CSV table of C-alpha atoms and ligand atoms in Angstrom, one decimal:
chain,number,residue,atom,x,y,z
A,105,MET,CA,0.1,-0.1,-0.3
A,106,LEU,CA,2.2,2.6,-1.8
A,107,VAL,CA,0.2,5.4,0.4
A,108,LEU,CA,0.8,4.3,4.0
A,109,LEU,CA,4.5,4.3,2.6
A,110,VAL,CA,4.4,7.8,1.6
A,111,ALA,CA,3.3,8.1,5.2
A,112,VAL,CA,5.8,6.6,7.0
A,113,ALA,CA,9.0,7.5,4.2
A,114,LEU,CA,7.5,11.3,5.1
A,115,ILE,CA,8.2,10.7,9.2
A,116,GLY,CA,10.6,7.9,9.1
A,117,ALA,CA,11.2,5.3,12.0
A,118,ASN,CA,11.0,7.0,15.5
A,119,ALA,CA,9.2,8.7,17.6
A,120,SER,CA,7.9,12.0,17.5
A,121,PRO,CA,8.2,15.3,17.1
A,122,VAL,CA,9.6,14.2,13.2
A,123,GLU,CA,11.8,17.4,13.4
A,124,ARG,CA,13.9,18.2,16.8
A,125,LYS,CA,14.4,21.8,18.0
A,126,LEU,CA,10.7,22.7,16.3
A,127,GLU,CA,8.0,24.2,19.1
A,128,ASN,CA,5.2,22.6,20.8
A,129,LEU,CA,2.2,24.5,19.9
A,130,GLY,CA,-0.2,21.2,20.6
A,131,ASP,CA,-3.6,20.7,17.9
A,132,SER,CA,-3.4,24.6,17.8
A,133,PRO,CA,-2.3,24.8,14.6
A,134,LEU,CA,-5.2,22.4,13.1
A,135,PHE,CA,-7.9,24.7,14.6
A,136,HIS,CA,-7.8,27.3,11.9
A,137,SER,CA,-10.9,30.7,11.9
A,138,ARG,CA,-11.2,30.0,8.0
A,139,LEU,CA,-10.9,26.2,6.9
A,140,PHE,CA,-13.7,24.4,7.0
A,141,GLU,CA,-13.8,22.2,9.6
A,142,GLY,CA,-10.3,24.2,11.2
A,143,ASP,CA,-7.9,22.4,8.5
A,144,ILE,CA,-9.6,20.9,5.3
A,145,ALA,CA,-8.9,23.4,2.2
A,146,GLY,CA,-10.8,23.9,-1.2
A,147,VAL,CA,-14.7,22.9,0.7
A,148,GLY,CA,-17.3,26.2,-0.5
A,149,PRO,CA,-20.9,25.7,0.2
A,150,ASN,CA,-21.8,24.4,-2.8
A,151,ARG,CA,-19.2,22.9,-4.9
A,152,ASP,CA,-19.0,19.0,-3.9
A,153,ARG,CA,-17.7,17.9,-0.8
A,154,ASN,CA,-18.2,14.6,-0.8
A,155,GLY,CA,-14.3,13.3,-0.5
A,156,ILE,CA,-14.7,9.5,0.0
A,157,VAL,CA,-18.2,9.1,-1.9
A,158,ASP,CA,-16.7,10.4,-4.9
A,159,GLU,CA,-14.8,8.4,-7.1
A,160,LYS,CA,-13.2,10.7,-8.9
A,161,LEU,CA,-11.3,12.3,-5.5
A,162,LEU,CA,-9.3,8.4,-5.0
A,163,TRP,CA,-5.5,8.3,-6.3
A,164,PRO,CA,-5.0,6.1,-9.3
A,165,GLY,CA,-3.5,2.8,-8.0
A,166,GLY,CA,-2.9,4.4,-4.7
A,167,ILE,CA,-0.5,6.0,-5.0
A,168,VAL,CA,0.4,9.8,-3.8
A,169,TYR,CA,3.0,11.3,-5.6
A,170,TYR,CA,3.9,14.2,-3.8
A,171,GLU,CA,7.1,16.7,-3.1
A,172,LEU,CA,8.4,18.9,-1.0
A,173,GLY,CA,8.6,22.6,-1.3
A,174,SER,CA,8.9,22.4,-4.6
A,175,SER,CA,6.1,22.9,-7.5
A,176,VAL,CA,5.7,19.4,-9.9
A,177,GLY,CA,2.5,19.1,-11.2
A,178,LYS,CA,0.2,16.2,-10.5
A,179,THR,CA,1.5,16.0,-6.8
A,180,ILE,CA,0.8,16.8,-3.0
A,181,PHE,CA,2.4,20.4,-2.5
A,182,PHE,CA,4.1,21.0,0.9
A,183,ILE,CA,3.9,24.0,2.1
A,184,SER,CA,3.6,26.0,5.9
A,185,TYR,CA,1.7,27.6,7.1
A,186,ARG,CA,0.1,26.3,9.9
A,187,CYS,CA,-1.4,22.3,9.0
A,188,TRP,CA,-4.0,21.7,6.7
A,189,SER,CA,-5.2,19.8,3.5
A,190,MET,CA,-7.2,18.9,1.4
A,191,VAL,CA,-9.6,15.5,0.8
A,192,GLY,CA,-9.1,13.5,-1.6
A,193,ARG,CA,-6.6,13.6,-5.2
A,194,GLN,CA,-8.0,17.0,-6.6
A,195,GLY,CA,-6.2,16.4,-9.4
A,196,GLY,CA,-2.6,18.9,-10.8
A,197,LYS,CA,-1.4,20.4,-7.9
A,198,GLN,CA,-2.4,20.4,-4.7
A,199,GLU,CA,-1.3,21.6,-1.2
A,200,LEU,CA,-1.0,20.4,1.9
A,201,SER,CA,1.0,22.5,4.5
A,202,LEU,CA,2.6,21.9,7.2
A,203,GLY,CA,3.8,24.3,9.3
A,204,SER,CA,5.7,25.5,12.7
A,205,GLY,CA,3.9,23.6,15.4
A,206,CYS,CA,2.8,20.5,12.7
A,207,HIS,CA,6.1,18.7,12.9
A,208,TRP,CA,3.8,15.8,14.7
A,209,ARG,CA,3.7,13.0,13.6
A,210,GLY,CA,0.2,12.5,14.7
A,211,LEU,CA,-0.1,15.9,13.1
A,212,VAL,CA,1.2,15.0,9.5
A,213,ILE,CA,-0.3,11.7,9.2
A,214,HIS,CA,-3.7,13.5,10.3
A,215,GLU,CA,-3.0,15.8,6.8
A,216,LEU,CA,-1.4,12.7,4.9
A,217,GLY,CA,-5.3,11.2,5.8
A,218,HIS,CA,-7.4,14.3,4.6
A,219,ALA,CA,-5.5,14.2,0.9
A,220,VAL,CA,-6.0,10.5,1.0
A,221,GLY,CA,-9.8,11.2,1.2
A,222,PHE,CA,-10.9,11.0,4.7
A,223,TRP,CA,-13.0,13.6,6.4
A,224,HIS,CA,-13.3,14.2,10.3
A,225,GLU,CA,-14.5,11.5,12.3
A,226,GLN,CA,-16.1,13.6,15.2
A,227,ASN,CA,-18.3,14.7,12.0
A,228,ARG,CA,-19.8,11.7,11.6
A,229,ALA,CA,-23.9,11.1,11.4
A,230,ASP,CA,-23.2,8.8,13.7
A,231,ARG,CA,-20.5,10.7,16.3
A,232,ASP,CA,-23.8,10.8,19.4
A,233,GLU,CA,-24.1,7.9,19.7
A,234,TYR,CA,-19.5,7.9,20.8
A,235,ILE,CA,-18.9,12.2,21.9
A,236,GLU,CA,-21.2,14.5,23.3
A,237,ILE,CA,-20.0,18.0,22.1
A,238,PHE,CA,-20.3,20.7,24.8
A,239,TRP,CA,-21.7,23.2,23.4
A,240,ASP,CA,-21.0,26.5,25.4
A,241,ASN,CA,-17.0,25.5,26.0
A,242,ILE,CA,-16.5,26.0,22.0
A,243,TRP,CA,-14.8,29.0,20.6
A,244,PRO,CA,-18.1,31.3,19.8
A,245,GLY,CA,-18.2,31.4,16.3
A,246,MET,CA,-16.5,27.7,15.7
A,247,GLU,CA,-19.2,25.9,16.6
A,248,TYR,CA,-19.6,24.9,13.1
A,249,ASN,CA,-16.2,22.7,13.3
A,250,PHE,CA,-18.0,20.0,14.8
A,251,ASP,CA,-21.3,19.8,12.8
A,252,LYS,CA,-22.6,16.6,11.8
A,253,MET,CA,-22.0,15.5,8.1
A,254,LEU,CA,-25.6,14.0,6.2
A,255,PRO,CA,-25.2,10.0,6.2
A,256,TRP,CA,-24.4,9.8,2.2
A,257,GLU,CA,-22.1,12.1,2.1
A,258,ASN,CA,-19.3,9.6,4.5
A,259,ASN,CA,-18.5,6.0,3.4
A,260,TYR,CA,-17.4,4.4,6.8
A,261,LEU,CA,-16.1,1.5,4.6
A,262,GLY,CA,-18.0,-0.8,6.9
A,263,GLU,CA,-16.1,0.7,10.1
A,264,ASN,CA,-17.7,2.0,13.1
A,265,PHE,CA,-17.1,5.1,14.7
A,266,ASP,CA,-12.8,5.0,15.9
A,267,TYR,CA,-12.1,7.0,19.6
A,268,GLU,CA,-8.3,5.7,18.4
A,269,SER,CA,-8.7,7.1,14.0
A,270,VAL,CA,-6.0,9.6,13.5
A,271,MET,CA,-9.0,11.5,12.2
A,272,LEU,CA,-10.5,12.3,15.5
A,273,TYR,CA,-9.8,15.9,17.7
A,274,GLY,CA,-9.2,15.2,20.9
A,275,GLU,CA,-11.6,16.5,24.1
A,276,MET,CA,-9.7,20.3,24.0
A,277,ALA,CA,-10.2,20.8,20.1
A,278,PHE,CA,-11.5,24.7,19.6
A,279,SER,CA,-11.7,25.2,22.8
A,280,LYS,CA,-13.0,28.5,23.9
A,281,ASP,CA,-9.9,29.0,27.0
A,282,GLY,CA,-7.7,26.0,26.3
A,283,GLU,CA,-8.4,24.3,29.6
A,284,SER,CA,-12.7,24.0,29.3
A,285,PRO,CA,-13.7,20.6,26.9
A,286,THR,CA,-15.0,20.1,24.2
A,287,VAL,CA,-15.9,16.9,23.3
A,288,ARG,CA,-15.8,13.9,25.6
A,289,PRO,CA,-16.3,10.5,24.8
A,290,LYS,CA,-19.6,8.5,25.8
A,291,GLU,CA,-17.4,5.2,26.2
A,292,PRO,CA,-16.5,4.8,30.1
A,293,ASN,CA,-12.6,4.8,30.5
A,294,VAL,CA,-11.8,6.3,27.3
A,295,VAL,CA,-9.0,8.9,25.8
A,296,ILE,CA,-9.4,9.9,23.5
A,297,GLY,CA,-6.1,12.3,23.4
A,298,PRO,CA,-4.6,15.3,21.2
A,299,VAL,CA,-4.2,14.0,18.0
A,300,TRP,CA,-0.4,15.2,17.7
A,301,LYS,CA,0.3,12.3,20.1
A,302,LYS,CA,-0.5,10.3,18.3
A,303,THR,CA,1.5,7.8,16.8
A,304,LYS,CA,0.0,6.2,13.6
A,305,PHE,CA,-3.1,5.8,11.6
A,306,SER,CA,-5.5,3.1,14.0
A,307,GLU,CA,-5.9,-0.4,13.0
A,308,SER,CA,-10.0,0.8,12.0
A,309,ASP,CA,-8.3,3.4,9.6
A,310,VAL,CA,-5.2,0.8,8.2
A,311,ARG,CA,-9.0,-0.5,7.3
A,312,ARG,CA,-10.5,2.2,5.6
A,313,VAL,CA,-7.6,2.8,3.6
A,314,ASN,CA,-7.2,-0.7,2.5
A,315,ARG,CA,-10.6,-0.7,1.6
A,316,LEU,CA,-10.7,3.0,-0.3
A,317,TYR,CA,-8.0,1.8,-2.2
A,318,GLU,CA,-9.2,-2.0,-2.9
A,319,CYS,CA,-5.3,-3.4,-1.3
A,320,PHE,CA,-4.9,-6.5,-0.5
A,321,GLY,CA,-7.6,-7.8,-1.5
A,322,GLU,CA,-10.5,-5.5,0.0
A,323,THR,CA,-13.4,-4.6,-1.4
A,324,ARG,CA,-14.0,-0.6,-1.2
A,325,PRO,CA,-18.1,-0.8,-0.8
A,326,PRO,CA,-20.7,1.3,-2.1
A,327,PRO,CA,-20.8,4.9,-1.2
A,328,PRO,CA,-24.6,5.4,0.1
A,329,THR,CA,-27.9,5.9,-2.0
A,330,VAL,CA,-28.8,9.7,-1.8
A,331,PRO,CA,-32.6,10.6,-1.3
A,332,ASP,CA,-33.9,11.9,-3.9
A,333,PHE,CA,-35.6,15.1,-4.3
A,334,GLU,CA,-39.4,14.7,-4.6
A,335,CYS,CA,-42.0,17.3,-4.5
A,336,ASP,CA,-46.1,17.5,-4.3
A,337,PHE,CA,-46.6,20.9,-3.1
A,338,GLU,CA,-48.9,19.7,-0.8
A,339,GLU,CA,-47.4,20.2,2.4
A,340,ASN,CA,-45.4,23.0,1.4
A,341,ASP,CA,-42.2,24.6,-1.6
A,342,CYS,CA,-39.6,22.3,-0.6
A,343,GLY,CA,-37.6,25.3,-1.1
A,344,ILE,CA,-38.3,25.9,-4.7
A,345,VAL,CA,-38.4,30.1,-4.7
A,346,ASN,CA,-39.5,32.3,-7.1
A,347,GLN,CA,-36.2,35.1,-8.4
A,348,GLU,CA,-36.8,38.5,-7.0
A,349,GLY,CA,-37.6,40.4,-9.9
A,350,MET,CA,-39.8,39.6,-12.4
A,351,SER,CA,-42.9,40.3,-13.5
A,352,SER,CA,-45.1,37.9,-11.7
A,353,ASN,CA,-44.8,34.7,-9.8
A,354,PHE,CA,-45.5,31.4,-9.4
A,355,GLU,CA,-48.1,30.9,-6.5
A,356,ARG,CA,-48.7,27.7,-4.7
A,357,SER,CA,-52.4,26.8,-4.8
A,358,TYR,CA,-55.1,24.8,-4.3
A,359,GLY,CA,-57.8,23.8,-7.3
A,360,THR,CA,-58.6,21.5,-9.4
A,361,LEU,CA,-56.0,21.0,-13.1
A,362,GLY,CA,-56.8,18.8,-16.3
A,363,GLY,CA,-58.7,16.3,-13.8
A,364,ARG,CA,-56.7,16.6,-10.9
A,365,THR,CA,-57.6,17.9,-7.3
A,366,GLY,CA,-54.3,18.9,-5.4
A,367,TYR,CA,-51.3,21.4,-4.7
A,368,SER,CA,-49.3,23.1,-7.8
A,369,LEU,CA,-47.4,26.3,-8.6
A,370,LYS,CA,-49.2,28.2,-10.6
A,371,ILE,CA,-49.0,31.7,-12.8
A,372,GLU,CA,-51.6,32.9,-14.9
A,373,ILE,CA,-52.5,35.7,-16.9
A,374,LYS,CA,-55.7,37.2,-17.8
A,375,ALA,CA,-56.7,38.2,-21.7
A,376,ASP,CA,-55.1,41.4,-22.3
A,377,GLY,CA,-53.4,41.8,-19.6
A,378,GLY,CA,-50.2,42.1,-21.4
A,379,TYR,CA,-46.6,40.0,-21.0
A,380,GLY,CA,-45.8,38.3,-18.0
A,381,GLY,CA,-43.6,36.0,-16.7
A,382,GLY,CA,-42.0,34.2,-13.0
A,383,ARG,CA,-38.9,31.9,-12.3
A,384,LEU,CA,-38.7,29.4,-10.0
A,385,ILE,CA,-34.9,28.9,-8.5
A,386,THR,CA,-34.8,24.8,-7.0
A,387,PRO,CA,-32.5,24.4,-4.5
A,388,TYR,CA,-29.0,23.5,-5.2
A,389,PHE,CA,-28.3,19.4,-5.8
A,390,LYS,CA,-25.5,17.8,-4.6
A,391,MET,CA,-24.1,15.0,-6.2
A,392,TYR,CA,-21.4,13.1,-4.0
A,393,GLY,CA,-19.6,12.3,-7.5
A,394,GLY,CA,-22.6,11.5,-9.2
A,395,ARG,CA,-22.4,12.4,-12.7
A,396,LYS,CA,-26.6,11.3,-14.2
A,397,GLY,CA,-29.6,12.8,-13.2
A,398,CYS,CA,-33.1,12.5,-14.0
A,399,LEU,CA,-35.1,15.5,-13.2
A,400,SER,CA,-38.7,15.5,-14.0
A,401,MET,CA,-42.0,16.7,-13.6
A,402,ASP,CA,-45.4,17.3,-14.1
A,403,LEU,CA,-46.4,20.0,-16.7
A,404,PHE,CA,-49.4,22.3,-17.5
A,405,MET,CA,-50.2,24.7,-20.3
A,406,LYS,CA,-53.7,25.9,-21.4
A,407,GLY,CA,-55.3,29.3,-22.9
A,408,GLY,CA,-53.0,31.1,-25.6
A,409,GLY,CA,-51.8,33.2,-23.1
A,410,ALA,CA,-49.5,30.3,-22.0
A,411,ASP,CA,-47.0,31.1,-24.2
A,412,LYS,CA,-43.7,29.4,-23.4
A,413,TYR,CA,-42.5,26.9,-20.0
A,414,THR,CA,-37.7,26.4,-20.2
A,415,ILE,CA,-36.0,24.8,-17.7
A,416,LEU,CA,-32.8,26.0,-17.9
A,417,ARG,CA,-30.0,24.1,-15.3
A,418,GLN,CA,-26.9,25.7,-14.2
A,419,ASN,CA,-23.7,24.7,-12.7
A,420,GLY,CA,-21.3,27.6,-13.3
A,421,GLU,CA,-23.0,28.4,-16.5
A,422,THR,CA,-26.3,28.6,-17.1
A,423,LYS,CA,-27.7,26.4,-20.0
A,424,GLU,CA,-31.7,25.5,-21.7
A,425,ILE,CA,-32.3,22.2,-20.8
A,426,TYR,CA,-36.3,22.0,-22.1
A,427,LEU,CA,-38.7,24.4,-24.3
A,428,GLN,CA,-42.3,24.0,-24.8
A,429,GLU,CA,-43.8,26.7,-27.0
A,430,GLU,CA,-47.0,25.5,-27.2
A,431,PRO,CA,-50.0,25.5,-25.1
A,432,SER,CA,-50.6,21.7,-26.8
A,433,ASN,CA,-51.5,19.5,-23.6
A,434,ASP,CA,-54.7,21.1,-23.3
A,435,ASN,CA,-56.6,20.7,-19.9
A,436,TRP,CA,-53.8,17.7,-19.4
A,437,TRP,CA,-50.6,17.3,-17.6
A,438,GLU,CA,-47.9,16.6,-19.6
A,439,VAL,CA,-44.5,14.3,-17.9
A,440,ILE,CA,-41.4,15.6,-18.8
A,441,ASN,CA,-38.3,12.8,-18.3
A,442,LEU,CA,-35.2,14.7,-18.5
A,443,THR,CA,-31.7,12.2,-18.2
A,444,LEU,CA,-28.6,14.3,-18.1
A,445,ASP,CA,-25.0,14.3,-17.5
A,446,ILE,CA,-23.9,16.4,-14.9
A,447,ASP,CA,-20.2,17.5,-13.2
A,448,GLY,CA,-20.8,18.6,-10.2
A,449,ASP,CA,-23.7,20.9,-8.0
A,450,LEU,CA,-26.3,22.5,-9.7
A,451,ARG,CA,-30.1,24.3,-9.6
A,452,PHE,CA,-32.3,24.6,-12.5
A,453,PHE,CA,-34.8,27.1,-13.4
A,454,LEU,CA,-38.2,27.0,-13.9
A,455,GLU,CA,-39.6,29.4,-16.1
A,456,GLY,CA,-43.0,30.3,-17.6
A,457,LEU,CA,-43.6,33.3,-19.6
A,458,MET,CA,-47.2,34.8,-20.4
A,459,ASN,CA,-48.8,36.9,-23.1
A,460,GLY,CA,-52.1,38.1,-21.9
A,461,HIS,CA,-52.2,39.2,-26.2
A,462,ASN,CA,-53.0,35.4,-27.2
A,463,GLY,CA,-55.7,35.8,-24.1
A,464,ASP,CA,-56.0,33.9,-20.8
A,465,GLY,CA,-53.5,31.0,-20.5
A,466,VAL,CA,-52.2,28.5,-17.1
A,467,ILE,CA,-48.5,27.4,-16.7
A,468,ALA,CA,-48.5,25.0,-13.8
A,469,ILE,CA,-45.8,22.3,-12.1
A,470,ASP,CA,-46.3,19.4,-10.0
A,471,ASN,CA,-44.4,16.7,-8.8
A,472,VAL,CA,-41.2,18.1,-9.0
A,473,ARG,CA,-38.3,15.1,-9.0
A,474,PHE,CA,-34.8,14.8,-9.2
A,475,GLN,CA,-32.9,11.7,-8.4
A,476,ARG,CA,-29.2,11.4,-9.0
A,477,ARG,CA,-29.6,9.0,-12.1
A,478,ALA,CA,-29.9,8.2,-15.3
A,479,CYS,CA,-34.0,8.1,-15.6
B,1800,ZN,ZN1,-8.2,17.8,9.9
């Protein structure tokens, strides 16, 4: 397993610290105020932050190429300001920092663990069964570092929560005064301890690395299934909102349309009501490395005033993916199913344009669904 060999080669055979005459700052160089969970770079609110559930973040063949302090492509590039890393292989040159105070075996292995593809143990969705968080003891503003990941944002690789994992922060992580504990193990007599004092990947960590990279005959378990987005509008609008500043808005309304009774999102115009138009925006759908999607919905268009219905996708660029220009489906619902090739998180715009010069018009949508697979 070359990944492990990299770690061993880098830090030498015995005892931490890996270099002498370095100051001991404990775990504090991990607790960056401006990085995700303190020491993870490259994570934005609407970017994929899928880590080990996304196969494109794995290192091909389990080989991590690295350079110490120089700049060559397709490698980890070690720089020196605090301790941080990106999660998984980013492609091209990526950075991993082992700055002042980071030259302890545990901290070095921890950052390499991120680069190999691991998130923090304390952010697992099931962590509340194993640790208690003392929210009042956390440095104000740093509470988000203890947010739980969603179950499908992580692949546990068949391993339970592990108190000995090098990816688990200790009792004093993000402590407001460095003395008040923020984490307490729920199992009696367990002491986690600071990361810098750890000396190696735990046994569970090693099994995870080997399963993730299918070394020694291990098989990588599939990532968890992401729930579909489904909205029938009977209870609410499920986070689908009108874009501000349009000449009209879709409204969630109850009634009978095309032989169906219930709630839908509807935009209407009266004859000679001029032009009108509304645009709905769906929530962002995280893809977790998935490359296919299926957007479906039911569309109702009736009357000459119902001019045009357009669906656009947006991730970086905005692109039209569906256009219905005629109210051809007078008095019944048309089912739209769109299979999409996708790269990264995305959201959809659902536009209805009205022209009252051509008479009354209604456009309504219902049963909006997004699945992370082909239709
Ligand atoms: Zn970390």
